[in-house]
Short mmCIF file of C-alpha atoms and ligand atoms in Angstrom, two decimals:
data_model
loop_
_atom_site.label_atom_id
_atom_site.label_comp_id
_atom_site.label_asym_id
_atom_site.label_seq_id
_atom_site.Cartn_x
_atom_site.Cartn_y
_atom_site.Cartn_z
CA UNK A 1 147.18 -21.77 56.39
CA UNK A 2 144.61 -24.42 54.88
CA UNK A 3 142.36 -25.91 57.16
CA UNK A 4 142.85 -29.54 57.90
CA UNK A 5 140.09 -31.39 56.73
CA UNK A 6 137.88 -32.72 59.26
CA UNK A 7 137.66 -36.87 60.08
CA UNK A 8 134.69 -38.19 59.72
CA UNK A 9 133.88 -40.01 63.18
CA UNK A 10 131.72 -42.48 65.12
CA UNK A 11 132.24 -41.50 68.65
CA UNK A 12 131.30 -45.51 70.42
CA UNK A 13 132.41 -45.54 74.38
CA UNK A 14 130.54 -45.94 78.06
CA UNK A 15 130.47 -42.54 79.83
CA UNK A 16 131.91 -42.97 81.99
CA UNK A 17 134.25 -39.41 82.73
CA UNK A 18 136.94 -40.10 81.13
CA UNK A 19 134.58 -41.11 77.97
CA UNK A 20 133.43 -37.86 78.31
CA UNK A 21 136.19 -36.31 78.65
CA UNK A 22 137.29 -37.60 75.45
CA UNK A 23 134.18 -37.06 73.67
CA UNK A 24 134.39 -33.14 75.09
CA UNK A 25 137.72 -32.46 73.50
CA UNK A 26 136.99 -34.37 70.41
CA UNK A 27 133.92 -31.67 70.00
CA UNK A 28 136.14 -29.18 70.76
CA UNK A 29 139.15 -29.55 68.68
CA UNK A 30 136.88 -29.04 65.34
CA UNK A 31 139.34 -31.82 63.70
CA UNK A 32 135.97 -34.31 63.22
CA UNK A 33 133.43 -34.27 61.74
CA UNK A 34 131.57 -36.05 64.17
CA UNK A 35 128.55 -38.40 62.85
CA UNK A 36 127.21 -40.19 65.41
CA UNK A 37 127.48 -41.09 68.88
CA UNK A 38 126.73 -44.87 69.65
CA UNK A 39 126.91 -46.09 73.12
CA UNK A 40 128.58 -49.42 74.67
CA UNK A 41 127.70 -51.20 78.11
CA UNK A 42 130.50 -51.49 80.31
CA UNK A 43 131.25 -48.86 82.98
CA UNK A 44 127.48 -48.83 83.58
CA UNK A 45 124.50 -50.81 82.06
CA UNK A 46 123.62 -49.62 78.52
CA UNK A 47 120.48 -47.88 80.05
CA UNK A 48 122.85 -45.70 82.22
CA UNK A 49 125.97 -45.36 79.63
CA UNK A 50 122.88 -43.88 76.87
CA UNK A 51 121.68 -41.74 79.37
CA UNK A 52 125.05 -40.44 80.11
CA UNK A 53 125.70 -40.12 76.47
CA UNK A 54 122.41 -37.50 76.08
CA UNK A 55 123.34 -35.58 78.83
CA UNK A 56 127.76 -35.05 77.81
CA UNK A 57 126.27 -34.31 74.22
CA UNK A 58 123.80 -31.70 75.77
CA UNK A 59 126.30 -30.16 77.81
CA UNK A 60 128.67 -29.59 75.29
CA UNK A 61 126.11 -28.49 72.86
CA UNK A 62 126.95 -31.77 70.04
CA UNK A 63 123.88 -32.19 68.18
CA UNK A 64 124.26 -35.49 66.50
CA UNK A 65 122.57 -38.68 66.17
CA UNK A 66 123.16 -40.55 69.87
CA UNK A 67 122.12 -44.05 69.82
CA UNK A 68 122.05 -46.94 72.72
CA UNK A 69 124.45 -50.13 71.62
CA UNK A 70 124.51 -53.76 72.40
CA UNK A 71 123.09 -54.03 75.50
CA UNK A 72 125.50 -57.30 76.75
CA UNK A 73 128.94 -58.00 75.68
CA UNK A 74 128.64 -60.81 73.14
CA UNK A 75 129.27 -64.42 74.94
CA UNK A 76 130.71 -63.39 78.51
CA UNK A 77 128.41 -62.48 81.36
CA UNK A 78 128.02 -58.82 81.65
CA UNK A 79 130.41 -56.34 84.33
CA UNK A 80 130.02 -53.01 84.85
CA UNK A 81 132.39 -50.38 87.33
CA UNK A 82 130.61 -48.72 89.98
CA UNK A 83 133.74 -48.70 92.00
CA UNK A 84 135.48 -46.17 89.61
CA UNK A 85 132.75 -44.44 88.26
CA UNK A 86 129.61 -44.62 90.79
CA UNK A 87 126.48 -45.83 90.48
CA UNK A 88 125.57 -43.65 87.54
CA UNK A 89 128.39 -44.39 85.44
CA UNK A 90 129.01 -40.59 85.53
CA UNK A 91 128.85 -39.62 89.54
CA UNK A 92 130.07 -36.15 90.30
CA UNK A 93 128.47 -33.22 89.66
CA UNK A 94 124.97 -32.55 88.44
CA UNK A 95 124.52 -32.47 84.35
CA UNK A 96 121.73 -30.84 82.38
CA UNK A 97 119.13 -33.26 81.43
CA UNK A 98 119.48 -34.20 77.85
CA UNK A 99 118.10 -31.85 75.28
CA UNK A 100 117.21 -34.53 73.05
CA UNK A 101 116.72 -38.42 73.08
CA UNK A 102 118.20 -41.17 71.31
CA UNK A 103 117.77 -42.82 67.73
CA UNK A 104 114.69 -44.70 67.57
CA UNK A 105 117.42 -47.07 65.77
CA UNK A 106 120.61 -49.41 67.61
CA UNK A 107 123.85 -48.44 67.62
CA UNK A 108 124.87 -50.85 64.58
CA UNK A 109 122.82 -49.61 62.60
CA UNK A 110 123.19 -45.91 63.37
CA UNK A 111 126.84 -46.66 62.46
CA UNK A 112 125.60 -49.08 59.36
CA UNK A 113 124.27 -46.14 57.87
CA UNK A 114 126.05 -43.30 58.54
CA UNK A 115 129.23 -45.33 57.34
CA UNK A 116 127.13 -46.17 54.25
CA UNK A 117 126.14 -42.54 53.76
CA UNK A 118 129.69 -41.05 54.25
CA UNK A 119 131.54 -40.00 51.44
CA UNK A 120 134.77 -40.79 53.19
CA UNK A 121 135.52 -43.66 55.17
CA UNK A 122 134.86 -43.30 58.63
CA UNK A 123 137.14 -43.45 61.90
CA UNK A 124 135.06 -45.57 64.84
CA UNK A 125 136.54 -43.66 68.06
CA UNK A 126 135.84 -46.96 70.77
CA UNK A 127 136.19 -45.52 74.37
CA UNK A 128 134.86 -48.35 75.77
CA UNK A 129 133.91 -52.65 75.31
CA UNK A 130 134.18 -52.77 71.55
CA UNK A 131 130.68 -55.12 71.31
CA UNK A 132 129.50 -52.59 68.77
CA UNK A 133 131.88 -52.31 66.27
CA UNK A 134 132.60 -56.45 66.30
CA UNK A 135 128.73 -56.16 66.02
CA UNK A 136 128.56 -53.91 63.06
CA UNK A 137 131.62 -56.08 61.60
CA UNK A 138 129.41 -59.16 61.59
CA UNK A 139 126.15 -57.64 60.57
CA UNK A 140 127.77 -55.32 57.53
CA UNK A 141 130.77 -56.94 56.13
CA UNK A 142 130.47 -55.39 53.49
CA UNK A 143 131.55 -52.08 55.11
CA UNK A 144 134.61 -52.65 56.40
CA UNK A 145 136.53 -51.48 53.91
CA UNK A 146 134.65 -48.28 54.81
CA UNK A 147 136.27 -47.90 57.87
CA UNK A 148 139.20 -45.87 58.17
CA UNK A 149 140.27 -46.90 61.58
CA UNK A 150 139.57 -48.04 64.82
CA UNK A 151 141.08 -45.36 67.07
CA UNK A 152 140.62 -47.35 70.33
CA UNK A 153 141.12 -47.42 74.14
CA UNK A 154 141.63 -51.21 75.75
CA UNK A 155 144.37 -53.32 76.55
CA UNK A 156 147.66 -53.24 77.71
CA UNK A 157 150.90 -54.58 76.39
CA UNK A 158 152.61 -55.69 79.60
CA UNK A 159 149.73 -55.41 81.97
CA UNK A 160 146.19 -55.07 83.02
CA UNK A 161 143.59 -52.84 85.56
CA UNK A 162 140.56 -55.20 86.01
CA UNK A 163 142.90 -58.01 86.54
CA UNK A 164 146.55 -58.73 85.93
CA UNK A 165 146.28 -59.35 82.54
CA UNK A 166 143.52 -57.71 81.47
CA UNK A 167 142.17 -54.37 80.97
CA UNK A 168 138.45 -53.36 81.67
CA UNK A 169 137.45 -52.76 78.20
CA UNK A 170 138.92 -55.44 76.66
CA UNK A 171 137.94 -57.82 79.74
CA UNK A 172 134.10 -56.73 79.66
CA UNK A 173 133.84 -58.57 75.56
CA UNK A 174 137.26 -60.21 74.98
CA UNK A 175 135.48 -62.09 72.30
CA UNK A 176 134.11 -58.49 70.51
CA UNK A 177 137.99 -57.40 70.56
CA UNK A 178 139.00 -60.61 68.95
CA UNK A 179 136.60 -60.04 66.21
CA UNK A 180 138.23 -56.99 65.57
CA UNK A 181 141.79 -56.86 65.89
CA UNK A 182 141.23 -60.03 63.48
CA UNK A 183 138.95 -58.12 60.81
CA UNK A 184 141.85 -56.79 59.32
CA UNK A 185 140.41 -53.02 59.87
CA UNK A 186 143.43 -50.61 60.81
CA UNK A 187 143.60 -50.15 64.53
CA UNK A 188 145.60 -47.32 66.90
CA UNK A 189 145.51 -48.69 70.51
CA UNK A 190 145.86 -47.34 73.24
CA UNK A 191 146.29 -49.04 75.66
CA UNK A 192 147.59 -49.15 79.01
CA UNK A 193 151.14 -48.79 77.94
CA UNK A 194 150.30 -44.80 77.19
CA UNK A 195 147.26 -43.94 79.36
CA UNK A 196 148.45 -44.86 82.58
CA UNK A 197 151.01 -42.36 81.52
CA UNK A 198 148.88 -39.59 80.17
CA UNK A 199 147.98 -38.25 83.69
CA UNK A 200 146.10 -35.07 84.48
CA UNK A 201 147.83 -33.84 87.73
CA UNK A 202 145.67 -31.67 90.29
CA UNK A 203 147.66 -28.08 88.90
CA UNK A 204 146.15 -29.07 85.83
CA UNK A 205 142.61 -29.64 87.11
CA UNK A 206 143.29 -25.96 88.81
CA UNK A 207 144.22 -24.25 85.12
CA UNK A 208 140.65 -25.54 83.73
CA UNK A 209 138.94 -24.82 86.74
CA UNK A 210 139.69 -21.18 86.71
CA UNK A 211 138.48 -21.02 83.03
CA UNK A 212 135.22 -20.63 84.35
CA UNK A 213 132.64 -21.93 81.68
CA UNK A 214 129.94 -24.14 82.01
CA UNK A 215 131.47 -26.54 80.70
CA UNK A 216 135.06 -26.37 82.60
CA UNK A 217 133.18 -26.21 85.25
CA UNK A 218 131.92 -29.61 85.23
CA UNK A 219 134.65 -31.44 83.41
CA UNK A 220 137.47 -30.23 86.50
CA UNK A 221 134.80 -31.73 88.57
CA UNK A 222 134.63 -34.87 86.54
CA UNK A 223 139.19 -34.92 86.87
CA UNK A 224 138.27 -34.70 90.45
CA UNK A 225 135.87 -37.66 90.81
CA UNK A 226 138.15 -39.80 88.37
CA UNK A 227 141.18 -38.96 90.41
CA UNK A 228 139.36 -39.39 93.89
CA UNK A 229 139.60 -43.49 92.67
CA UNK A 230 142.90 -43.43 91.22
CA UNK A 231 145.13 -41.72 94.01
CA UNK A 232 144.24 -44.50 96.55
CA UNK A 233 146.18 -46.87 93.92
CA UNK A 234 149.53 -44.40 94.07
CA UNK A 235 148.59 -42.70 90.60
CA UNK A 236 149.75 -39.06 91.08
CA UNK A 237 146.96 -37.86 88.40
CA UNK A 238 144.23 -38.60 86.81
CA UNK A 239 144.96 -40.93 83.96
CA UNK A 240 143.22 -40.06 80.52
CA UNK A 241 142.31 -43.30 79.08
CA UNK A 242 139.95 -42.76 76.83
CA UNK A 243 140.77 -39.12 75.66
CA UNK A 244 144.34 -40.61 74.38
CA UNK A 245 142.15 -42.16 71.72
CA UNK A 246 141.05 -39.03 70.64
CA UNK A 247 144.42 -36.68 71.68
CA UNK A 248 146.30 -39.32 69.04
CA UNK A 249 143.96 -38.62 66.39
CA UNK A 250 144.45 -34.59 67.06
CA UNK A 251 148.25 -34.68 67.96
CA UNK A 252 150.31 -38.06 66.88
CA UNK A 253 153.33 -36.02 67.46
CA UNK A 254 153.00 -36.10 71.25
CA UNK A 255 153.12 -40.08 71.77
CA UNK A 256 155.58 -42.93 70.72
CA UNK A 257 153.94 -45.66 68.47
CA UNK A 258 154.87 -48.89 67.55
CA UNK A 259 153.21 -51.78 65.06
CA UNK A 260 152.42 -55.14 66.41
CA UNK A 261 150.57 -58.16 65.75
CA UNK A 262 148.46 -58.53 68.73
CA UNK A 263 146.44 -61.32 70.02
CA UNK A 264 143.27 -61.12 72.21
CA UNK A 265 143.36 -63.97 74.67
CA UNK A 266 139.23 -65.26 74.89
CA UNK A 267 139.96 -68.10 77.18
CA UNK A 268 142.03 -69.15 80.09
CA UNK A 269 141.45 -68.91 84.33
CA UNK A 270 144.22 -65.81 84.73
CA UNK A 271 144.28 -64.53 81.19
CA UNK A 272 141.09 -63.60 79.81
CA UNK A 273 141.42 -60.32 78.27
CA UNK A 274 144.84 -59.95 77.50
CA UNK A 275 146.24 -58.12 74.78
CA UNK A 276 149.30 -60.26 73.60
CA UNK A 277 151.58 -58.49 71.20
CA UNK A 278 153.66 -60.65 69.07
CA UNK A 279 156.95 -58.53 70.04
CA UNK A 280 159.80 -60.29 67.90
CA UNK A 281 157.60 -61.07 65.01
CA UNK A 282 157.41 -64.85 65.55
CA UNK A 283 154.09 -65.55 64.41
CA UNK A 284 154.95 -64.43 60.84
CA UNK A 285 151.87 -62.22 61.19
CA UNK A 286 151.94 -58.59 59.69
CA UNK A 287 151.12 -56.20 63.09
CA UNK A 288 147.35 -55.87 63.28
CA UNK A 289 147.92 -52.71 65.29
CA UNK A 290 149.80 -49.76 65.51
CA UNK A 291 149.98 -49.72 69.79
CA UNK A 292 150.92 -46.05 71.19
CA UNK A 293 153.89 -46.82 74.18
CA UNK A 294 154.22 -43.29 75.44
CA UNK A 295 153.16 -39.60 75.72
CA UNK A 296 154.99 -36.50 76.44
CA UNK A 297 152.82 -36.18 79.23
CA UNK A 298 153.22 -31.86 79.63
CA UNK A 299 152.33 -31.36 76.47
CA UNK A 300 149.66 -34.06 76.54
CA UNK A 301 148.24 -32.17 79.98
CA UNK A 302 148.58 -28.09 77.67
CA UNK A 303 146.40 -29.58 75.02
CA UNK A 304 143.67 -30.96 76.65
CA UNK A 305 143.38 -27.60 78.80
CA UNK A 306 143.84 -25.44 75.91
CA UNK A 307 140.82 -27.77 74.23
CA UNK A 308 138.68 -27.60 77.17
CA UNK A 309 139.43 -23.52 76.92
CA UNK A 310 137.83 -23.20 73.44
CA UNK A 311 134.38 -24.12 75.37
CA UNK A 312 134.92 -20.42 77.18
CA UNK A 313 135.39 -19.27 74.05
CA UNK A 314 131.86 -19.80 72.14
CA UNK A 315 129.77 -18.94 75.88
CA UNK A 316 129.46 -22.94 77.00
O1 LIG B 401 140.38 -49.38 81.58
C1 LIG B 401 139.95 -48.07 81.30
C2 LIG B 401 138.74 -48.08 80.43
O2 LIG B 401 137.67 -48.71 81.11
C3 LIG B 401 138.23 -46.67 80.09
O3 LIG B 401 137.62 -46.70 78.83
C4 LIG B 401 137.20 -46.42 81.15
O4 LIG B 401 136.17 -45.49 80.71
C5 LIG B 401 136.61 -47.78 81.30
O5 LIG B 401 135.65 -47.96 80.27
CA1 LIG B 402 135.36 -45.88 78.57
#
C-alpha cells in the first residue's frame, strides 16, 4: 500500500489538555509533517501556554521549532481559563521539564518562514485564539496563498461555552477570527456543533490507562482533569475540542461536514464571539468554511486510543 504523504503542519493552540491532546495524536499518527509549533494566549497567559508547549513537545519526544505567539488578543482585553484548566494552563499531573527552549524568534515569524521555506503549502492546525494566524495574515500577505488550510477549533453554529453565543476561542480575539474567516484562506471548523459531541467517556480513559507508557500515562490523567470540569455541567465525557481539529485531518470519514458562509460577530453586549453561519445562502456569499456537524463518536473514541497506543509502541 503507498504511504500517504505527510501534511505539512503548523501546530498554533494554548495547552491547555485538550491542546495537548491534540498535538499528542497529531505526533502520533505520522500523517504530518509537523514544522513548527507556535503558541497562542488564551487558556493561560502566553508565558504559561509556551511553557506548556516545551514541556507536551518534550514528553512526546517532537523535536521541532516551538515558538511563543502574540502575547494579547489583538483589540479586546485579554481572558484566560483557570476554571477549566488550572492555574497552569495544564494542571494535573507532573510533566518533564522541557528538553529544549523556544525560538529566539515570535510565532509569526516562525510560521512566516517555515511557510516560506515549505515546498508545499502548509496546513495551520489553530487549537486555540487564532491572534497568530490573523497576525501572520496581516504581516505576510503575500503568503496566503501558501496556506493550505486552516484546520481550526472555535465557534459554534447554534451555540456557545464562554457565553451563550460565543465560544472561548473565538471569544478571547473575535476580531483575529474575523480577519480570517474573511482572508479567503480555506477553513475546516470545528466547532461546537462536533466537539461537544466527540466525548471521551471514562471506559475509554480506562483502555489508555492500561497501555501503560509514559506517555498514556499522563495523557489518561490529563482526560481525567479535563473531565473533572466538564461532568459538573452534565457532559457524560470528556469532550475533545481541540483534537477534532486534528482527528478531521487524519479521518474525514468519521464526521459529517457541511459548507457555510460564516460571519464572526466583533461587536454587540450578548453577541461578541459568535460564529453566524449564513444557513440558506442569503447573503449571496460563497461558504467561507467547510463547518464539521457531527462525529461517529465510537469510532472517534477507537482512534484516538489506538493513536495514543503507538506511543507504547516506540518505548515513550
Ligand atoms: O472552547 C474550547 C476551546 O477553548 C479549546 O481550544 C480549549 O483548549 C480552549 O482553548
Ligand atoms: Ca485550545
Amino acid at each position: 500500500m503507498t504511504e500517504q504523504k505527510r501534511i505539512p503542519v503548523i501546530l498554533d493552540g494554548d495547552p491547555g489538555h485538550d491542546d495537548a491532546i491534540a498535538w499528542t495524536i497529531a505526533h502520533a499518527s505520522g500523517r504530518f509533517d509537523i514544522l513548527a509549533v507556535t503558541t497562542a494566549a488564551g487558556n493561560q497567559t502566553i508565558e504559561k501556554t509556551t511553557y506548556n508547549a516545551l514541556r507536551v513537545c518534550t514528553l512526546i519526544g517532537l523535536n521541532v521549532p516551538v515558538a511563543r505567539g502574540c502575547p494579547r488578543p489583538l483589540l479586546t482585553e485579554p481572558m484566560n481559563a483557570p476554571s477549566v484548566h488550572g492555574e497552569s494552563g495544564l494542571d494535573g499531573p507532573p510533566l518533564p521539564e522541557p528538553a529544549f527552549e523556544a525560538e529566539p524568534i515570535g510565532a509569526v515569524e516562525l510560521m512566516a518562514r517555515v511557510i516560506r521555506e515549505s515546498g508545499d503549502k502548509v496546513t495551520i492546525v489553530s487549537t486555540g485564539p487564532m491572534t497568530n494566524t490573523a497576525a501572520l495574515l496581516i504581516a505576510h500577505p503575500e503568503l496566503k496563498e501558501r496556506i493550505e488550510r486552516v484546520s481550526m477549533m472555535g465557534g459554534g453554529l447554534l451555540y456557545g461555552n464562554w457565553t451563550p453565543a460565543a465560544e472561548f476561542n473565538i471569544l478571547v480575539d473575535p476580531e483575529a477570527a474575523k480577519i480570517v474567516f474573511e482572508s479567503g484562506v480555506p477553513i475546516l471548523m470545528a466547532g461546537l456543533d462536533v466537539t461537544e459531541k466527540a466525548l471521551v467517556k471514562p471506559a475509554d480513559f480506562e483502555r489508555i490507562r492500561e497501555q501503560g507508557s509514559a506517555v498514556s500515562d499522563i495523557v489518561w490523567q490529563w482526560l481525567e482533569f479535563f473531565y473533572r470540569f466538564h461532568r459538573t455541567l452534565g457532559y457524560e465525557g470528556a469532550p475533545m475540542h481541540d483534537p477534532c481539529a486534528v482527528m478531521a485531518l487524519i479521518h474525514p470519514e468519521l464526521f459529517t461536514m457541511r459548507d457555510y458562509y460564516v460571519q464572526i460577530e466583533t461587536l454587540g453586549d450578548y453577541c461578541k464571539g459568535a460564529t453566524v453561519p449564513d444557513w440558506h445562502g442569503t447573503l449571496g456569499h460563497a461558504p467561507n468554511a467547510t463547518c464539521i456537524m457531527d462525529v461517529d463518536r465510537d469510532a472517534f473514541a477507537d482512534r484516538l486510543v489506538e493513536l495514543i497506543g503507538r506511543y507504547k509502541e516506540v518505548g515513550r
